Amino acid sequence: GFVMKYFKFQPIIFFMFFFFFFSCNSEFSRYQKKDKNHLEMAHLIGKVKSVTRYYDGELADIQTYNKYGFTEEELDYSDNEIIKKTTYTYNVFGKIAQEEIKDKICCKAYITKFDEQGNSIEEYEEIYEVYDENSDVTIGKKLQYTYENKYDKFGGLISRKCFRRNGTCQLMTEYNQDGNLSEETEYDEDGSVIRITEYSYSGNYLAVEKTTYPNRHFMYYICYYNHKGQIEKRAKLYEDKSVYEKSEYFYDCNGYVFKEISTWVVTIAYKPNLKTGDICHTITLYDRDNHGSIIKETRMTYYPNEDMSKPKEADETLKFQYKYDGHGNVIYEKNAENEEVKYEITYY
């Protein structure tokens, strides 16, 4: 009766457990898209599977992507021979759990462990094989970084510290109540501050990014963003907040920069009528094709006492050429130095 029924259904129960366990713990099983994937960061359109790049006729590299748009494998070539192979393995959250690199010196992997919320807690370097007997690389596993993550009662990340192998803090990040990055502080091994970056938001959009370098000549670096996430202004400031360099960007209706105005201070008087401390301006104009790629870049420099409202002869004009496939991805480009790059793209 009962005993026979129990054993009869055991294989089904085992199969259900096996399927549930492995499907819930496989790559990307808990993945939720929040940020751009690797295809989007590379400005590739469609379900791209691989991109093979040829530089001036020579095979340079091959990138292979998974169905989620993340890099699975990278192959670097020289003289038509693989000189480096990088393979990526992802965890359930879609984050890189292992990066394995095989080159002419050794085969090694960078392994990351995560907590239940999907944030890294430890990073290791493990060397499996050594091919170059003259190198100082040795087989073994070394701890690279540890992380201390703090959460609020709702599970939201409040702060995160990254510690070096020797126990010193390298980076501390803090988050606001909306989960957005609010401050980032980088430390030297002696505990001194290298930089502090503060982030200000307008609603949920990043509005201002300000970086302070306490021990550098340029104390401040500031970026202003619009509601589309595009940089409108950026500036480098001295300690007294006077401007060393600043740029302003103008966008067309498609979201592409068509004009950039840069203001900069002369540090070396390289022309007879210039002196140190003079303020100059450079206007850069971008002409684009229907895909948004820059086909012509024109630069004009205005020196002191020159009227920026009047056009003048260009200091430099750069021209570029592009060809596209049916998806709108670049398959050929030629830069201003007549260097050619060709792409072979496959799709899922």
C-alpha positions as a printed Julia matrix, in Angstrom:
348×3 Matrix{Float64}:
  0.0    0.0     0.0
  1.63   3.17    1.31
  5.2    1.82    1.15
  4.84   0.79   -2.5
  3.3    4.15   -3.42
  6.17   5.96   -1.62
  8.87   4.16   -3.59
  6.86   4.45   -6.78
  6.82   8.26   -6.6
 10.36   8.73   -5.28
 11.89   9.22   -8.78
  9.31  11.92   -9.54
 10.01  13.7    -6.24
 13.75  13.45   -6.86
 13.37  14.82  -10.38
 11.24  17.74   -9.17
 13.78  18.57   -6.45
 16.67  18.27   -8.91
 14.95  20.51  -11.45
 13.92  23.12   -8.87
 17.35  23.24   -7.19
 19.41  23.64  -10.33
 16.99  25.92  -12.18
 16.97  28.29   -9.19
 20.74  28.23   -8.83
 21.79  28.49  -12.46
 23.27  31.53  -14.19
 20.86  34.5   -14.4
 18.0   32.6   -12.68
 17.46  35.61  -10.34
 18.62  38.24  -12.82
 16.65  41.49  -12.98
 17.74  43.99  -15.59
 18.62  47.35  -14.04
 21.7   48.6   -15.85
 22.98  48.31  -19.41
 24.31  44.94  -20.48
 27.56  44.55  -22.42
 25.85  44.76  -25.82
 24.22  48.06  -24.9
 27.48  49.46  -23.52
 29.15  48.51  -26.82
 26.26  50.21  -28.73
 25.37  46.96  -30.49
 21.83  46.49  -31.79
 19.84  43.24  -31.85
 20.54  39.79  -30.4
 24.25  39.75  -31.17
 26.04  36.44  -30.61
 29.61  37.31  -31.61
 31.74  40.14  -33.02
 34.99  39.45  -34.87
 37.22  42.5   -35.39
 39.91  42.91  -38.07
 42.36  45.81  -37.73
 43.95  46.8   -41.05
 43.19  43.33  -42.39
 44.62  41.42  -39.41
 42.41  39.41  -37.04
 42.45  41.36  -33.74
 39.84  39.83  -31.41
 36.55  37.94  -31.09
 33.84  38.73  -28.52
 31.11  36.19  -27.8
 27.89  37.15  -25.94
 25.21  35.13  -24.16
 21.47  35.51  -24.72
 21.29  38.12  -21.92
 23.74  40.38  -23.75
 26.75  39.73  -21.49
 30.23  38.7   -22.61
 30.92  34.97  -22.44
 34.34  34.82  -24.04
 37.04  37.13  -25.38
 39.82  35.96  -27.7
 42.79  38.24  -28.44
 44.93  37.49  -31.49
 48.39  38.37  -32.77
 49.71  37.09  -36.12
 46.53  35.03  -36.44
 47.3   33.2   -33.17
 45.37  33.34  -29.9
 47.52  35.14  -27.31
 44.85  35.52  -24.63
 41.55  33.81  -23.83
 39.15  35.2   -21.24
 36.04  33.28  -20.17
 33.27  34.68  -17.93
 30.95  32.72  -15.65
 27.95  34.44  -14.06
 25.98  33.85  -10.86
 22.22  33.72  -10.35
 22.07  37.55  -10.22
 23.82  37.94  -13.58
 27.06  39.18  -11.99
 30.51  37.89  -12.92
 31.35  35.05  -10.51
 34.52  33.93  -12.28
 36.81  35.45  -14.87
 39.28  32.91  -16.23
 42.29  34.17  -18.2
 44.66  31.99  -20.19
 47.66  33.6   -21.88
 51.26  32.66  -22.67
 52.33  33.06  -19.04
 49.67  31.2   -17.06
 46.07  30.15  -16.61
 44.38  31.98  -13.77
 40.94  32.95  -12.52
 39.43  35.78  -10.52
 36.69  34.29   -8.35
 34.03  36.34   -6.56
 31.76  35.22   -3.71
 28.44  36.96   -3.08
 25.99  37.38   -0.22
 22.26  36.61   -0.43
 21.5   40.11   -1.72
 23.84  39.63   -4.66
 26.69  41.88   -3.5
 30.28  40.63   -3.53
 31.93  39.76   -0.2
 35.25  38.19   -1.31
 37.46  38.15   -4.4
 40.25  35.66   -5.03
 42.93  35.15   -7.62
 43.7   31.5    -8.32
 46.52  30.39  -10.62
 46.05  26.9   -12.05
 48.95  26.47  -14.47
 52.18  28.31  -15.29
 53.59  28.14  -18.83
 56.48  30.63  -18.65
 59.23  29.19  -16.45
 60.96  32.57  -16.28
 57.95  34.35  -14.77
 57.55  34.94  -11.03
 53.98  33.59  -11.14
 53.27  30.66   -8.79
 50.39  28.21   -8.6
 47.98  28.86   -5.74
 45.01  30.84   -4.47
 45.26  34.34   -2.98
 42.66  36.57   -1.39
 42.51  39.86   -3.28
 39.68  41.87   -1.69
 37.02  41.5     1.01
 33.83  43.55    1.27
 31.71  44.68    4.2
 28.1   45.37    3.19
 25.6   47.08    5.49
 21.85  46.95    4.92
 18.81  48.69    6.37
 15.9   46.76    7.87
 14.27  46.49    4.43
 17.35  44.94    2.85
 18.48  48.1     1.08
 22.23  48.65    0.8
 23.4   51.52    3.05
 27.16  51.32    2.71
 29.9   49.14    1.35
 33.62  48.91    2.21
 36.31  47.28    0.1
 39.42  46.03    1.95
 42.75  45.12    0.42
 44.54  41.86    1.13
 46.54  43.56    3.91
 43.34  44.69    5.67
 43.46  48.38    4.74
 40.32  49.99    3.34
 40.59  50.89   -0.34
 37.09  52.17   -1.1
 33.95  53.11    0.82
 30.62  53.73   -0.9
 27.45  55.1     0.68
 23.88  55.02   -0.68
 20.84  57.21   -0.14
 17.36  56.0     0.85
 16.45  55.47   -2.82
 19.35  53.08   -3.26
 21.38  55.51   -5.36
 25.1   56.03   -4.84
 25.58  59.16   -2.73
 29.28  59.22   -1.84
 32.43  57.34   -2.72
 35.76  57.68   -0.86
 39.02  56.14   -2.05
 41.89  55.61    0.4
 45.62  55.04    0.08
 47.23  52.18    2.03
 48.31  54.61    4.76
 44.68  55.64    5.28
 44.94  59.04    3.58
 42.11  60.08    1.27
 42.87  59.94   -2.46
 39.49  61.22   -3.67
 35.93  61.88   -2.55
 33.09  61.76   -5.08
 29.66  63.11   -4.13
 26.48  62.46   -6.14
 23.43  64.73   -6.08
 20.06  63.82   -7.6
 17.03  65.58   -9.01
 14.28  63.11   -8.24
 15.81  59.81   -9.28
 18.12  61.33  -11.88
 21.79  62.04  -11.29
 22.2   65.82  -11.49
 25.69  66.64  -10.18
 28.84  64.59   -9.7
 31.62  66.32   -7.75
 35.04  64.78   -7.13
 37.57  66.27   -4.73
 41.28  65.35   -4.84
 42.85  66.61   -1.56
 46.45  66.01   -2.65
 46.29  67.07   -6.29
 46.84  70.3    -8.19
 43.24  70.14   -9.46
 41.12  70.02   -6.36
 37.68  69.64   -7.93
 36.16  67.87  -10.89
 32.44  68.56  -11.45
 29.92  67.13  -13.94
 26.37  68.4   -14.46
 23.77  66.08  -16.03
 20.35  66.67  -17.58
 17.27  64.51  -16.89
 18.27  62.17  -19.75
 21.55  61.32  -18.05
 23.61  63.3   -20.57
 26.54  65.43  -19.44
 25.75  69.11  -20.05
 28.78  70.67  -18.36
 32.02  69.48  -16.83
 34.84  71.41  -15.21
 38.24  71.07  -13.54
 38.76  73.62  -10.76
 41.73  74.74   -8.73
 41.68  74.74   -4.92
 40.34  78.32   -4.93
 37.57  77.06   -7.3
 38.9   79.1   -10.26
 38.45  77.25  -13.57
 41.33  75.4   -15.16
 39.24  73.73  -17.84
 35.54  73.42  -18.58
 33.36  72.03  -21.36
 29.74  72.49  -22.38
 27.83  70.02  -24.58
 24.9   70.65  -26.92
 22.61  67.81  -28.1
 20.4   67.35  -31.15
 16.86  65.95  -31.05
 18.23  62.4   -31.3
 20.38  62.82  -28.2
 23.74  63.15  -29.97
 26.33  65.86  -29.27
 26.59  68.22  -32.23
 28.66  70.97  -30.58
 31.15  71.17  -27.72
 32.6   74.4   -26.32
 35.74  74.03  -24.21
 37.35  76.77  -22.14
 40.92  76.31  -20.97
 43.75  78.19  -19.3
 47.12  78.53  -21.04
 49.85  76.87  -18.95
 52.62  77.13  -21.57
 52.81  80.15  -23.92
 53.26  78.24  -27.18
 52.35  81.2   -29.44
 53.93  84.69  -29.57
 50.75  86.51  -28.54
 49.92  84.12  -25.71
 50.94  84.3   -22.08
 50.49  81.97  -19.14
 47.07  82.4   -17.58
 45.33  83.49  -20.79
 41.86  81.97  -21.35
 41.16  80.32  -24.71
 38.14  78.57  -26.2
 37.79  75.63  -28.56
 34.58  74.93  -30.48
 34.19  71.39  -31.82
 31.41  70.62  -34.32
 30.26  67.08  -35.08
 28.55  66.01  -38.31
 26.84  62.64  -38.1
 25.3   60.11  -40.47
 21.77  58.74  -40.12
 22.97  56.16  -37.57
 24.49  58.81  -35.3
 28.13  58.0   -36.08
 30.51  60.97  -36.43
 31.61  61.41  -40.04
 33.28  64.81  -39.65
 34.81  66.57  -36.66
 35.82  70.22  -36.97
 37.81  72.13  -34.35
 38.27  75.9   -34.12
 40.37  77.57  -31.39
 39.64  81.14  -30.32
 42.48  82.97  -28.6
 42.14  86.04  -26.32
 40.38  89.01  -27.98
 38.92  86.82  -30.79
 35.14  86.91  -31.27
 33.63  83.43  -30.77
 30.44  84.43  -32.59
 32.37  84.76  -35.86
 33.35  81.62  -37.81
 37.03  81.14  -38.51
 39.27  78.72  -40.35
 39.36  75.29  -38.74
 42.47  74.23  -36.87
 41.71  70.63  -37.72
 39.08  68.71  -39.66
 38.84  64.96  -39.18
 36.79  62.72  -41.46
 35.48  59.21  -40.77
 33.73  56.56  -42.86
 31.27  53.85  -41.76
 29.3   50.97  -43.26
 26.46  49.11  -41.5
 24.65  45.78  -41.61
 20.88  45.32  -41.73
 20.58  45.69  -37.94
 22.33  49.05  -37.96
 25.6   47.8   -36.47
 28.93  49.07  -37.8
 30.73  46.51  -39.99
 33.38  48.85  -41.45
 35.03  52.05  -40.29
 37.94  54.19  -41.45
 39.37  56.87  -39.19
 41.12  60.15  -40.0
 44.48  58.36  -40.26
 43.0   55.97  -42.89
 43.2   53.03  -40.48
 40.52  50.46  -41.29
 38.52  48.26  -38.94
 36.15  45.56  -40.19
 33.59  43.63  -38.09
 31.93  40.27  -38.69
 28.78  40.02  -36.56
 26.65  36.92  -35.95
 23.2   36.88  -34.32
 21.05  34.46  -32.33
